[in-house]
mmCIF file of C-alpha atoms in Angstrom:
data_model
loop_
_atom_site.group_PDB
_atom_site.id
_atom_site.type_symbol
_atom_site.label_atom_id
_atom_site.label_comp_id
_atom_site.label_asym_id
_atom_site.label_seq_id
_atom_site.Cartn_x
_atom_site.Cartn_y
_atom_site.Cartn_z
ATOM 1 C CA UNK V 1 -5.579 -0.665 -18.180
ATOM 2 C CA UNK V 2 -6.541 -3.790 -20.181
ATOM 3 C CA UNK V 3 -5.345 -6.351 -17.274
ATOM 4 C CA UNK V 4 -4.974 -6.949 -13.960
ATOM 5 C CA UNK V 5 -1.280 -5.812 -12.700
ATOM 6 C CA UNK V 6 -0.146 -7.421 -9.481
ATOM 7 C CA UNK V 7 2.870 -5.724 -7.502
ATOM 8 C CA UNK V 8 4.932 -7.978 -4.647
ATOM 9 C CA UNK V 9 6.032 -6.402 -1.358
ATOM 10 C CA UNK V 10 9.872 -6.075 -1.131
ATOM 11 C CA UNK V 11 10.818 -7.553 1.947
ATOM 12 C CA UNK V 12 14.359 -6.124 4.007
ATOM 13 C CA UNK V 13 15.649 -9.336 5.405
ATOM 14 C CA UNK V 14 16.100 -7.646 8.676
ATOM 15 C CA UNK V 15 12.907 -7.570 9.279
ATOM 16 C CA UNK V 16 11.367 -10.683 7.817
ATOM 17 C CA UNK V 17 11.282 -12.604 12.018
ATOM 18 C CA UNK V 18 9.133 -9.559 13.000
ATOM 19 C CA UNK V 19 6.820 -9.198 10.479
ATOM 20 C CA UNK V 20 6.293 -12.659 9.890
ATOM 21 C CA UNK V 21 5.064 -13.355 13.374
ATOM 22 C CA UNK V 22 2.609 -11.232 12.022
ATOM 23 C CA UNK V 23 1.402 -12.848 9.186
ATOM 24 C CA UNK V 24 3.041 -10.907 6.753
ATOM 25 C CA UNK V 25 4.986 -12.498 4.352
ATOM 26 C CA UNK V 26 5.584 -12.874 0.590
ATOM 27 C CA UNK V 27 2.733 -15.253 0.064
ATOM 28 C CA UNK V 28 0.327 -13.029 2.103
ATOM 29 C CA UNK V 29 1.167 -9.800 0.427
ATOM 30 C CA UNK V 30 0.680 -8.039 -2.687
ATOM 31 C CA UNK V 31 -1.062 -5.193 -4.685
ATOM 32 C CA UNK V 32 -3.448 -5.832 -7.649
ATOM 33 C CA UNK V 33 -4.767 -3.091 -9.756
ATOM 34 C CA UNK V 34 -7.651 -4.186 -12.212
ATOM 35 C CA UNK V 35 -9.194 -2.155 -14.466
ATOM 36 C CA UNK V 36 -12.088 -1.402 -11.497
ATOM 37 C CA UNK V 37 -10.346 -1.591 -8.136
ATOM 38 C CA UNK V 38 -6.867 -1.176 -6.523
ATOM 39 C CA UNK V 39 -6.812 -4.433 -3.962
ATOM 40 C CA UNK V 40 -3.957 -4.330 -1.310
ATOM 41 C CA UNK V 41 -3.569 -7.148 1.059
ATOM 42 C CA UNK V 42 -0.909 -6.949 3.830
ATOM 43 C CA UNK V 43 -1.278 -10.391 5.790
ATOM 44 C CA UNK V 44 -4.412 -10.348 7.749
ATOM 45 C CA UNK V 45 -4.982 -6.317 6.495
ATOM 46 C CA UNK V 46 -6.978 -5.272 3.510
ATOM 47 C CA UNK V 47 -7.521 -2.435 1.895
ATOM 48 C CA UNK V 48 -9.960 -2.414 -1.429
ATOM 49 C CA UNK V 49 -11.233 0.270 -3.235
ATOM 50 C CA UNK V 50 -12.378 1.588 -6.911
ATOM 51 C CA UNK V 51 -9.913 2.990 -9.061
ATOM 52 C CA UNK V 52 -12.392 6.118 -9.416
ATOM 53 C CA UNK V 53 -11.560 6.613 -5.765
ATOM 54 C CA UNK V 54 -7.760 6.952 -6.386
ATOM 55 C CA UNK V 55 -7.009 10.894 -6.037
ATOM 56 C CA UNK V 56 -2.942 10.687 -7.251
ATOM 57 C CA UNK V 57 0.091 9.143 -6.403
ATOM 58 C CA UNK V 58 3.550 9.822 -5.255
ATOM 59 C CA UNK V 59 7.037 8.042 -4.921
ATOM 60 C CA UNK V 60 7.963 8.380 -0.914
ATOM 61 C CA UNK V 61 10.852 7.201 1.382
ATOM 62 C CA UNK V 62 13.638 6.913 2.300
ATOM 63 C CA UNK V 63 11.578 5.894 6.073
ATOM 64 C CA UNK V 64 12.596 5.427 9.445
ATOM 65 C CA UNK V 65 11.902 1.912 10.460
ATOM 66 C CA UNK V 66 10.045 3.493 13.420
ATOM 67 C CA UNK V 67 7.686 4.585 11.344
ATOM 68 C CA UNK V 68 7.224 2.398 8.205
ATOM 69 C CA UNK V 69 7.719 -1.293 8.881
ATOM 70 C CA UNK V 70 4.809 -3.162 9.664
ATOM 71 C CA UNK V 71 1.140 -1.718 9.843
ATOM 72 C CA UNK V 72 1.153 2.341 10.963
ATOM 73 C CA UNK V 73 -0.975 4.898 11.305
ATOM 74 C CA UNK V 74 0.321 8.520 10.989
ATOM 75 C CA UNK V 75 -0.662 10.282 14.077
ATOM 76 C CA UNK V 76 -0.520 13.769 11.778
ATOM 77 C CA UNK V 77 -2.848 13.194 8.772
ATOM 78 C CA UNK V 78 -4.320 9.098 9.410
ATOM 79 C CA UNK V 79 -2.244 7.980 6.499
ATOM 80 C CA UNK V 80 -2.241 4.337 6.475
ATOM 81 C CA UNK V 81 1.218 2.456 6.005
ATOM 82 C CA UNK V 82 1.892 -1.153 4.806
ATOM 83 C CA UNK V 83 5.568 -1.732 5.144
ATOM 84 C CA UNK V 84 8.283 -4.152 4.405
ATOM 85 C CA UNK V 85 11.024 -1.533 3.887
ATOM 86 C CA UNK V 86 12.719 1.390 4.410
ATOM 87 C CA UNK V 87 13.851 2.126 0.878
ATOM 88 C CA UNK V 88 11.343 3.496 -0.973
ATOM 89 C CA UNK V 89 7.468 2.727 -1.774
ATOM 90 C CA UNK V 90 4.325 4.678 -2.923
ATOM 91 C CA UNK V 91 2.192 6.887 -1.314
ATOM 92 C CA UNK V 92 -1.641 6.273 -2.875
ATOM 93 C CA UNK V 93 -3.835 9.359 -2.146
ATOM 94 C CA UNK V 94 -7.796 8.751 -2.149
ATOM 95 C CA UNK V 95 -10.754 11.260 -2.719
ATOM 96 C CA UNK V 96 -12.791 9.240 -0.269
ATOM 97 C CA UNK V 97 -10.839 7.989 3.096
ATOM 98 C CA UNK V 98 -10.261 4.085 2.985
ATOM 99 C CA UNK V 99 -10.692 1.074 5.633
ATOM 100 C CA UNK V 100 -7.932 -0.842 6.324
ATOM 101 C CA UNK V 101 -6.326 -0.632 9.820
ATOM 102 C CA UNK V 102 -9.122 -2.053 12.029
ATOM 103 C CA UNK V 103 -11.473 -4.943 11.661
ATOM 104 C CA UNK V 104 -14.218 -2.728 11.819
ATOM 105 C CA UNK V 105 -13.458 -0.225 9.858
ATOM 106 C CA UNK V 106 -13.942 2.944 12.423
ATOM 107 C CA UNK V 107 -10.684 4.609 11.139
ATOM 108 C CA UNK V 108 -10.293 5.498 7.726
ATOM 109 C CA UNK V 109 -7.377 6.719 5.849
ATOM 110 C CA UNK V 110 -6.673 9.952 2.934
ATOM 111 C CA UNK V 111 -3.494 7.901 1.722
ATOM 112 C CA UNK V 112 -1.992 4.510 1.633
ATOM 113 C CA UNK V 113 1.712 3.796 1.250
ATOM 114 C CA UNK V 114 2.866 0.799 0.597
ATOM 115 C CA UNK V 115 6.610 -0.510 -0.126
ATOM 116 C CA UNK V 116 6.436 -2.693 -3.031
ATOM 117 C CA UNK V 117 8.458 -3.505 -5.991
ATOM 118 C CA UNK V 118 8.955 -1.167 -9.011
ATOM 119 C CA UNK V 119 7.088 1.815 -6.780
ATOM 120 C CA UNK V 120 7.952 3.809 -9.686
ATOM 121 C CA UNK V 121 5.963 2.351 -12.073
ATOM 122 C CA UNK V 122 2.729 1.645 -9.635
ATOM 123 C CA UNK V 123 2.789 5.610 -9.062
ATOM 124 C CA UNK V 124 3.300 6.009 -13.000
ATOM 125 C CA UNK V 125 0.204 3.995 -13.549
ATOM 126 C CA UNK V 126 -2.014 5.563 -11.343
ATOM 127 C CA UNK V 127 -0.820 8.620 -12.580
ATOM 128 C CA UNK V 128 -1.535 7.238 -15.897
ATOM 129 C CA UNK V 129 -4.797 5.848 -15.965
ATOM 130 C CA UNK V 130 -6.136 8.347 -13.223
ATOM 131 C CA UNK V 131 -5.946 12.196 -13.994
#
């Protein structure tokens, strides 16, 4: 990857109130990939990390809204969700757990998924540009 690739949240109308009394919005979301670093920000939530550190990727969903809308931490494996629909998104899977849930970074996280647009081609890239 030559350039920096930037990937918008897709946002279910339903539950824009919610989310946005968190912060989260279309202005305060999005996924950047540079040619060093996968950069997620999901309102006040952050998750950074080196491409190197990116272990595969995976196309995931239909969701529950229980379970994927907002921030959410699987009780079965830590996996770390950012989520704006129940559609479809991409599951990011990391050699080295990632910070992302808590300020101070005591919990970290094997896998990210995140709901954004075109998750098809995100996963494709990582695929890609990571083997």
């Amino acid at each position: 990857m030559s350039h920096d690739e930037q990937y918008g949240f897709v946002f279910d109308d339903r539950y824009r109130p919610l989310l946005g009394v968190l912060g989260i919005g279309p202005r305060t979301c999005g996924l950047t990939l540079t040619p060093q670093a996968l950069h997620v920000r999901f309102g006040p939530w952050v998750v950074r990390t080196p491409l190197s550190n990116v272990a595969g990727a995976e196309l995931s969903g239909p969701y529950s809204p229980l379970k994927a809308i907002g921030v959410r931490v699987s009780l079965a494996d830590r996996g770390l969700t950012f989520g704006t629909s129940t559609e479809q998104g991409a599951c990011v899977r990391f050699h080295r757990p990632v910070r992302g849930s808590d300020p101070l970074g005591l919990l970290t996280h094997p896998a990210l998924t995140v709901t954004v647009e075109s998750p098809a081609r995100l996963v494709e890239r990582l695929r890609r540009d990571h083997r």
